[in-house]
């Protein structure tokens, strides 16, 4: 690959990650002059990439939707298929790739022609899944796109929000990040009216729209957005302390039980301690029962009682006569 071709790919990647770049910003990122940036922009236009240039001494460049797809080696059917697949993945149908799918969806929809958007919406609305019932609240993919774009571009948004008591309020916020937690999505944002950081459940957000007002980046009071959401959820749902001795190495435990590294204390090569918080002892008991390793509950006593009850129920279901008599 020639130096110019490599630079064009890097330039295209930058244009896809933010709504607008100034010439000097692009020149600094690419390590070239502003004049070279202008020449590279013309090369992209010659390849049918719809790059718009703003007016002014400094100028600004943005990648916009055009009348046809840029030459991404995708035909219309492939573009529709990929967009639908990304929408499905962004809703959590494929675990672990939700955030990547949302970012890719933002990039693709930015250059997707209107005629293809109509086809995507038509297929999406006419499709019914034969799978089981949803295991969590559904999130509108378009809402994810609007929120992700606002976070990427540093743009304020307005939306309606319903809290857990179904009370509705209108919010003006500066989005920071989207966080996928299991089957739920959370928006981390600065609430302008309340002058504080907030976590919003995305399935409770309605009619989000960008205001066109740009905002300077704010420093999040946490290591990252995921840590902030984790702390907020822990604060809203006080957890019961659970301590479990597991007869397996810490490395093996990490493969079968989702806990943070700081919650595991290695004892030796064959055992370790889990110290964690549980907002639901019932759910934690079920998870422990499916570990496939021997373990001992150190605390709380209620967890031991819950496991005894669960064990008796399973024995009765298996037709154990002694368990049936004990009932």
Coordinates of C-alpha atoms in Angstrom, one line a residue:
X1 CA 0.0 0.0 0.0
X2 CA 1.4 3.4 -1.0
X3 CA 1.8 6.2 1.6
X4 CA -1.0 8.2 -0.1
X5 CA -3.4 5.3 -0.1
X6 CA -2.7 4.5 3.6
X7 CA -3.2 8.2 4.5
X8 CA -6.5 8.3 2.6
X9 CA -7.8 5.3 4.5
X10 CA -6.7 6.9 7.8
X11 CA -8.4 10.2 6.7
X12 CA -11.6 8.3 5.9
X13 CA -11.6 6.5 9.2
X14 CA -11.2 9.9 11.0
X15 CA -14.1 11.4 9.1
X16 CA -16.3 8.5 10.2
X17 CA -15.6 8.9 13.9
X18 CA -16.8 12.5 14.3
X19 CA -19.3 14.7 12.7
X20 CA -16.9 17.5 11.7
X21 CA -13.1 18.1 11.7
X22 CA -11.2 21.3 10.9
X23 CA -8.4 21.2 8.4
X24 CA -5.7 21.9 11.1
X25 CA -7.1 19.1 13.3
X26 CA -6.9 16.6 10.4
X27 CA -3.4 17.8 9.4
X28 CA -2.2 17.3 13.0
X29 CA -3.6 13.8 13.2
X30 CA -2.2 12.8 9.8
X31 CA 1.1 14.5 10.2
X32 CA 0.8 16.6 7.0
X33 CA 0.0 20.1 6.0
X34 CA -3.5 21.6 5.6
X35 CA -2.8 21.9 1.9
X36 CA -2.2 18.1 1.7
X37 CA -5.4 17.5 3.6
X38 CA -7.3 19.5 1.0
X39 CA -5.8 17.5 -1.8
X40 CA -6.7 14.2 0.0
X41 CA -10.2 15.4 0.5
X42 CA -10.5 16.0 -3.3
X43 CA -9.1 12.5 -3.9
X44 CA -11.9 11.0 -1.6
X45 CA -14.5 13.0 -3.5
X46 CA -13.2 11.7 -6.8
X47 CA -13.8 8.2 -5.3
X48 CA -17.4 9.3 -4.7
X49 CA -17.1 9.8 -0.9
X50 CA -19.5 12.7 0.0
X51 CA -17.2 14.9 2.0
X52 CA -18.6 18.4 2.7
X53 CA -16.3 21.4 3.3
X54 CA -17.5 24.2 5.5
X55 CA -16.8 27.9 4.9
X56 CA -14.4 30.1 6.7
X57 CA -10.7 30.6 7.2
X58 CA -10.2 27.4 9.1
X59 CA -12.9 25.4 7.4
X60 CA -14.4 22.1 8.5
X61 CA -15.0 18.7 6.8
X62 CA -17.7 16.2 7.4
X63 CA -18.7 12.9 5.8
X64 CA -22.4 13.1 4.7
X65 CA -25.0 10.8 3.2
X66 CA -24.9 11.0 -0.6
X67 CA -27.2 10.0 -3.4
X68 CA -25.4 6.6 -3.6
X69 CA -23.3 4.4 -1.3
X70 CA -19.6 5.2 -1.3
X71 CA -17.5 2.4 -2.9
X72 CA -17.3 0.1 0.2
X73 CA -17.6 -3.0 -2.0
X74 CA -21.2 -3.5 -0.8
X75 CA -24.2 -3.7 -3.1
X76 CA -27.7 -2.5 -1.9
X77 CA -28.8 -5.9 -0.6
X78 CA -25.6 -6.3 1.3
X79 CA -25.9 -2.9 2.9
X80 CA -29.5 -3.6 3.9
X81 CA -28.5 -7.0 5.4
X82 CA -25.6 -5.5 7.3
X83 CA -27.7 -2.7 8.7
X84 CA -30.4 -5.1 9.9
X85 CA -27.8 -7.3 11.4
X86 CA -26.2 -4.5 13.3
X87 CA -29.6 -3.3 14.6
X88 CA -30.2 -6.8 15.9
X89 CA -26.8 -7.1 17.5
X90 CA -27.2 -3.6 19.1
X91 CA -30.3 -4.9 20.8
X92 CA -28.2 -7.6 22.5
X93 CA -29.1 -10.6 20.4
X94 CA -25.4 -11.5 20.2
X95 CA -23.8 -11.1 23.7
X96 CA -20.7 -9.1 24.0
X97 CA -20.8 -7.1 20.7
X98 CA -23.6 -4.6 21.5
X99 CA -21.3 -1.5 21.8
X100 CA -19.3 -2.4 18.8
X101 CA -22.5 -2.9 16.8
X102 CA -23.9 0.4 17.8
X103 CA -20.7 2.2 16.8
X104 CA -20.7 0.4 13.4
X105 CA -24.4 1.3 13.0
X106 CA -23.7 5.0 13.5
X107 CA -21.0 4.9 10.8
X108 CA -23.1 3.0 8.3
X109 CA -26.3 5.1 8.7
X110 CA -24.2 8.3 8.3
X111 CA -23.7 7.4 4.7
X112 CA -26.7 5.2 3.9
X113 CA -28.9 6.7 1.1
X114 CA -32.5 7.5 2.0
X115 CA -33.8 4.9 -0.4
X116 CA -32.0 2.1 1.5
X117 CA -33.1 3.5 4.9
X118 CA -36.7 3.0 3.8
X119 CA -36.0 -0.6 2.8
X120 CA -34.3 -1.3 6.1
X121 CA -37.2 0.2 8.1
X122 CA -39.7 -1.8 6.0
X123 CA -37.9 -5.1 6.6
X124 CA -37.4 -4.3 10.3
X125 CA -41.0 -3.5 10.9
X126 CA -42.3 -6.5 9.0
X127 CA -40.1 -9.0 10.7
X128 CA -41.3 -11.1 13.7
X129 CA -39.0 -13.3 15.7
X130 CA -39.9 -16.9 16.4
X131 CA -37.6 -17.0 19.4
X132 CA -38.6 -17.0 23.0
X133 CA -39.9 -14.0 24.9
X134 CA -37.5 -11.1 25.4
X135 CA -35.4 -11.4 28.5
X136 CA -35.1 -7.7 29.0
X137 CA -36.6 -4.4 27.9
X138 CA -36.3 -3.7 24.2
X139 CA -34.4 -0.6 23.0
X140 CA -35.2 1.2 19.8
X141 CA -32.1 1.0 17.6
X142 CA -32.7 4.5 16.3
X143 CA -32.6 5.8 19.8
X144 CA -29.2 4.2 20.2
X145 CA -28.0 5.8 17.0
X146 CA -29.2 9.3 18.1
X147 CA -27.6 8.9 21.5
X148 CA -24.3 7.4 20.2
X149 CA -24.0 10.2 17.6
X150 CA -24.6 12.9 20.2
X151 CA -22.0 11.4 22.5
X152 CA -19.5 11.1 19.6
X153 CA -20.1 14.7 18.4
X154 CA -20.3 16.3 21.9
X155 CA -23.9 17.6 21.2
X156 CA -26.6 18.3 23.7
X157 CA -29.9 16.4 23.3
X158 CA -33.4 16.7 24.6
X159 CA -35.6 13.8 25.4
X160 CA -38.5 12.6 27.6
X161 CA -37.7 10.2 30.4
X162 CA -39.8 7.9 32.5
X163 CA -38.5 6.9 35.9
X164 CA -39.1 3.6 37.7
X165 CA -42.4 5.0 39.0
X166 CA -43.5 5.9 35.5
X167 CA -43.3 9.6 36.2
X168 CA -42.3 11.5 33.0
X169 CA -39.9 14.5 32.9
X170 CA -38.1 16.4 30.1
X171 CA -34.4 16.4 30.1
X172 CA -31.6 18.4 28.5
X173 CA -28.4 16.4 28.7
X174 CA -24.8 16.2 27.3
X175 CA -24.2 12.5 26.5
X176 CA -20.9 11.0 27.4
X177 CA -21.2 7.2 26.7
X178 CA -23.5 4.3 26.2
X179 CA -23.0 1.3 28.4
X180 CA -24.4 -2.2 27.7
X181 CA -25.1 -4.2 30.9
X182 CA -26.6 -7.6 30.0
X183 CA -29.9 -6.9 28.2
X184 CA -30.1 -3.3 29.3
X185 CA -28.5 -0.2 27.9
X186 CA -27.6 2.9 30.0
X187 CA -26.8 6.4 28.9
X188 CA -24.2 8.2 31.0
X189 CA -24.7 12.0 30.6
X190 CA -24.4 15.4 32.3
X191 CA -27.9 16.6 33.2
X192 CA -27.8 20.3 32.4
X193 CA -30.8 21.3 34.5
X194 CA -29.7 19.4 37.5
X195 CA -26.0 20.2 37.0
X196 CA -24.9 16.7 37.8
X197 CA -24.0 13.4 36.2
X198 CA -26.9 11.0 35.7
X199 CA -27.4 7.4 34.4
X200 CA -30.5 6.9 32.2
X201 CA -32.0 3.6 31.2
X202 CA -32.2 3.8 27.4
X203 CA -35.5 1.9 27.2
X204 CA -37.1 4.7 29.3
X205 CA -35.8 7.4 26.9
X206 CA -38.4 8.7 24.4
X207 CA -38.1 11.0 21.4
X208 CA -34.4 12.1 21.7
X209 CA -33.3 14.8 19.3
X210 CA -30.1 16.8 19.0
X211 CA -30.2 20.5 19.7
X212 CA -27.3 21.5 17.5
X213 CA -25.5 23.0 20.5
X214 CA -22.0 21.7 21.0
X215 CA -20.5 21.2 24.5
X216 CA -17.0 20.9 25.8
X217 CA -16.0 17.5 27.1
X218 CA -16.5 17.0 30.9
X219 CA -14.5 14.8 33.2
X220 CA -16.4 11.8 34.4
X221 CA -16.2 11.2 38.2
X222 CA -15.1 7.6 37.6
X223 CA -12.4 5.6 35.8
X224 CA -14.7 5.1 32.9
X225 CA -18.4 5.0 32.0
X226 CA -18.7 1.3 32.9
X227 CA -17.3 1.9 36.4
X228 CA -19.7 4.9 36.8
X229 CA -22.8 2.8 35.9
X230 CA -21.7 0.0 38.2
X231 CA -21.3 2.4 41.1
X232 CA -24.7 4.0 40.4
X233 CA -26.5 0.6 40.2
X234 CA -24.8 -0.5 43.4
X235 CA -25.9 2.7 45.2
X236 CA -29.5 2.4 44.0
X237 CA -29.7 -1.3 45.0
X238 CA -27.9 -1.9 48.3
X239 CA -26.3 -5.3 48.0
X240 CA -26.0 -8.1 50.5
X241 CA -22.5 -9.2 51.3
X242 CA -21.8 -12.8 50.1
X243 CA -18.6 -14.7 50.9
X244 CA -18.0 -18.1 49.3
X245 CA -15.1 -20.6 49.5
X246 CA -14.7 -22.2 46.1
X247 CA -12.7 -25.4 45.7
X248 CA -11.2 -24.3 42.4
X249 CA -8.3 -22.0 41.4
X250 CA -9.0 -18.3 40.9
X251 CA -8.1 -18.7 37.2
X252 CA -10.7 -21.5 36.7
X253 CA -13.3 -19.5 38.6
X254 CA -12.8 -16.5 36.4
X255 CA -13.8 -18.7 33.4
X256 CA -17.0 -19.9 34.9
X257 CA -18.2 -17.2 37.2
X258 CA -18.5 -13.5 36.2
X259 CA -16.9 -11.5 39.0
X260 CA -14.5 -8.6 39.1
X261 CA -10.8 -9.4 39.8
X262 CA -10.9 -7.5 43.1
X263 CA -13.7 -9.8 44.3
X264 CA -11.6 -12.9 44.2
X265 CA -8.9 -13.8 46.7
X266 CA -6.7 -16.8 45.7
X267 CA -5.9 -19.2 48.6
X268 CA -3.9 -21.8 46.8
X269 CA -3.8 -23.6 43.5
X270 CA -7.1 -25.4 44.3
X271 CA -9.2 -22.9 46.2
X272 CA -10.2 -19.2 46.4
X273 CA -12.6 -16.9 48.2
X274 CA -15.3 -14.9 46.5
X275 CA -16.3 -11.7 48.3
X276 CA -19.1 -9.9 46.4
X277 CA -22.3 -8.1 46.7
X278 CA -25.7 -9.5 45.7
X279 CA -28.9 -7.5 45.3
X280 CA -30.7 -10.8 44.9
X281 CA -29.7 -13.8 47.0
X282 CA -32.1 -16.0 45.0
X283 CA -30.3 -15.3 41.8
X284 CA -26.9 -15.7 43.3
X285 CA -27.9 -19.0 44.8
X286 CA -28.9 -20.3 41.4
X287 CA -25.6 -19.1 39.8
X288 CA -23.6 -20.8 42.5
X289 CA -25.5 -24.0 42.1
X290 CA -24.5 -24.1 38.4
X291 CA -20.8 -23.6 39.0
X292 CA -19.9 -27.2 38.5
X293 CA -17.4 -27.1 41.4
X294 CA -17.6 -27.7 45.1
X295 CA -18.1 -24.7 47.3
X296 CA -19.0 -23.6 50.9
X297 CA -21.1 -20.6 51.8
X298 CA -19.4 -18.5 54.6
X299 CA -22.0 -15.8 54.7
X300 CA -24.8 -14.8 54.9
X301 CA -26.7 -17.6 56.8
X302 CA -29.7 -16.8 54.6
X303 CA -27.8 -18.1 51.6
X304 CA -27.3 -21.5 53.2
X305 CA -31.0 -21.7 54.0
X306 CA -31.8 -20.8 50.4
X307 CA -29.5 -23.5 49.0
X308 CA -31.0 -26.1 51.4
X309 CA -34.5 -25.2 50.1
X310 CA -33.3 -25.2 46.5
X311 CA -31.7 -28.6 47.0
X312 CA -34.8 -30.1 48.6
X313 CA -36.9 -28.8 45.7
X314 CA -34.6 -30.4 43.1
X315 CA -34.7 -33.7 45.0
X316 CA -38.5 -33.7 45.0
X317 CA -38.6 -32.9 41.3
X318 CA -36.3 -35.9 40.8
X319 CA -38.7 -38.2 42.7
X320 CA -36.6 -38.7 45.8
X321 CA -39.0 -40.3 48.4
X322 CA -37.2 -39.0 51.4
X323 CA -37.4 -35.4 50.2
X324 CA -41.1 -35.9 49.5
X325 CA -41.7 -37.2 53.0
X326 CA -39.6 -34.4 54.6
X327 CA -41.9 -31.9 52.9

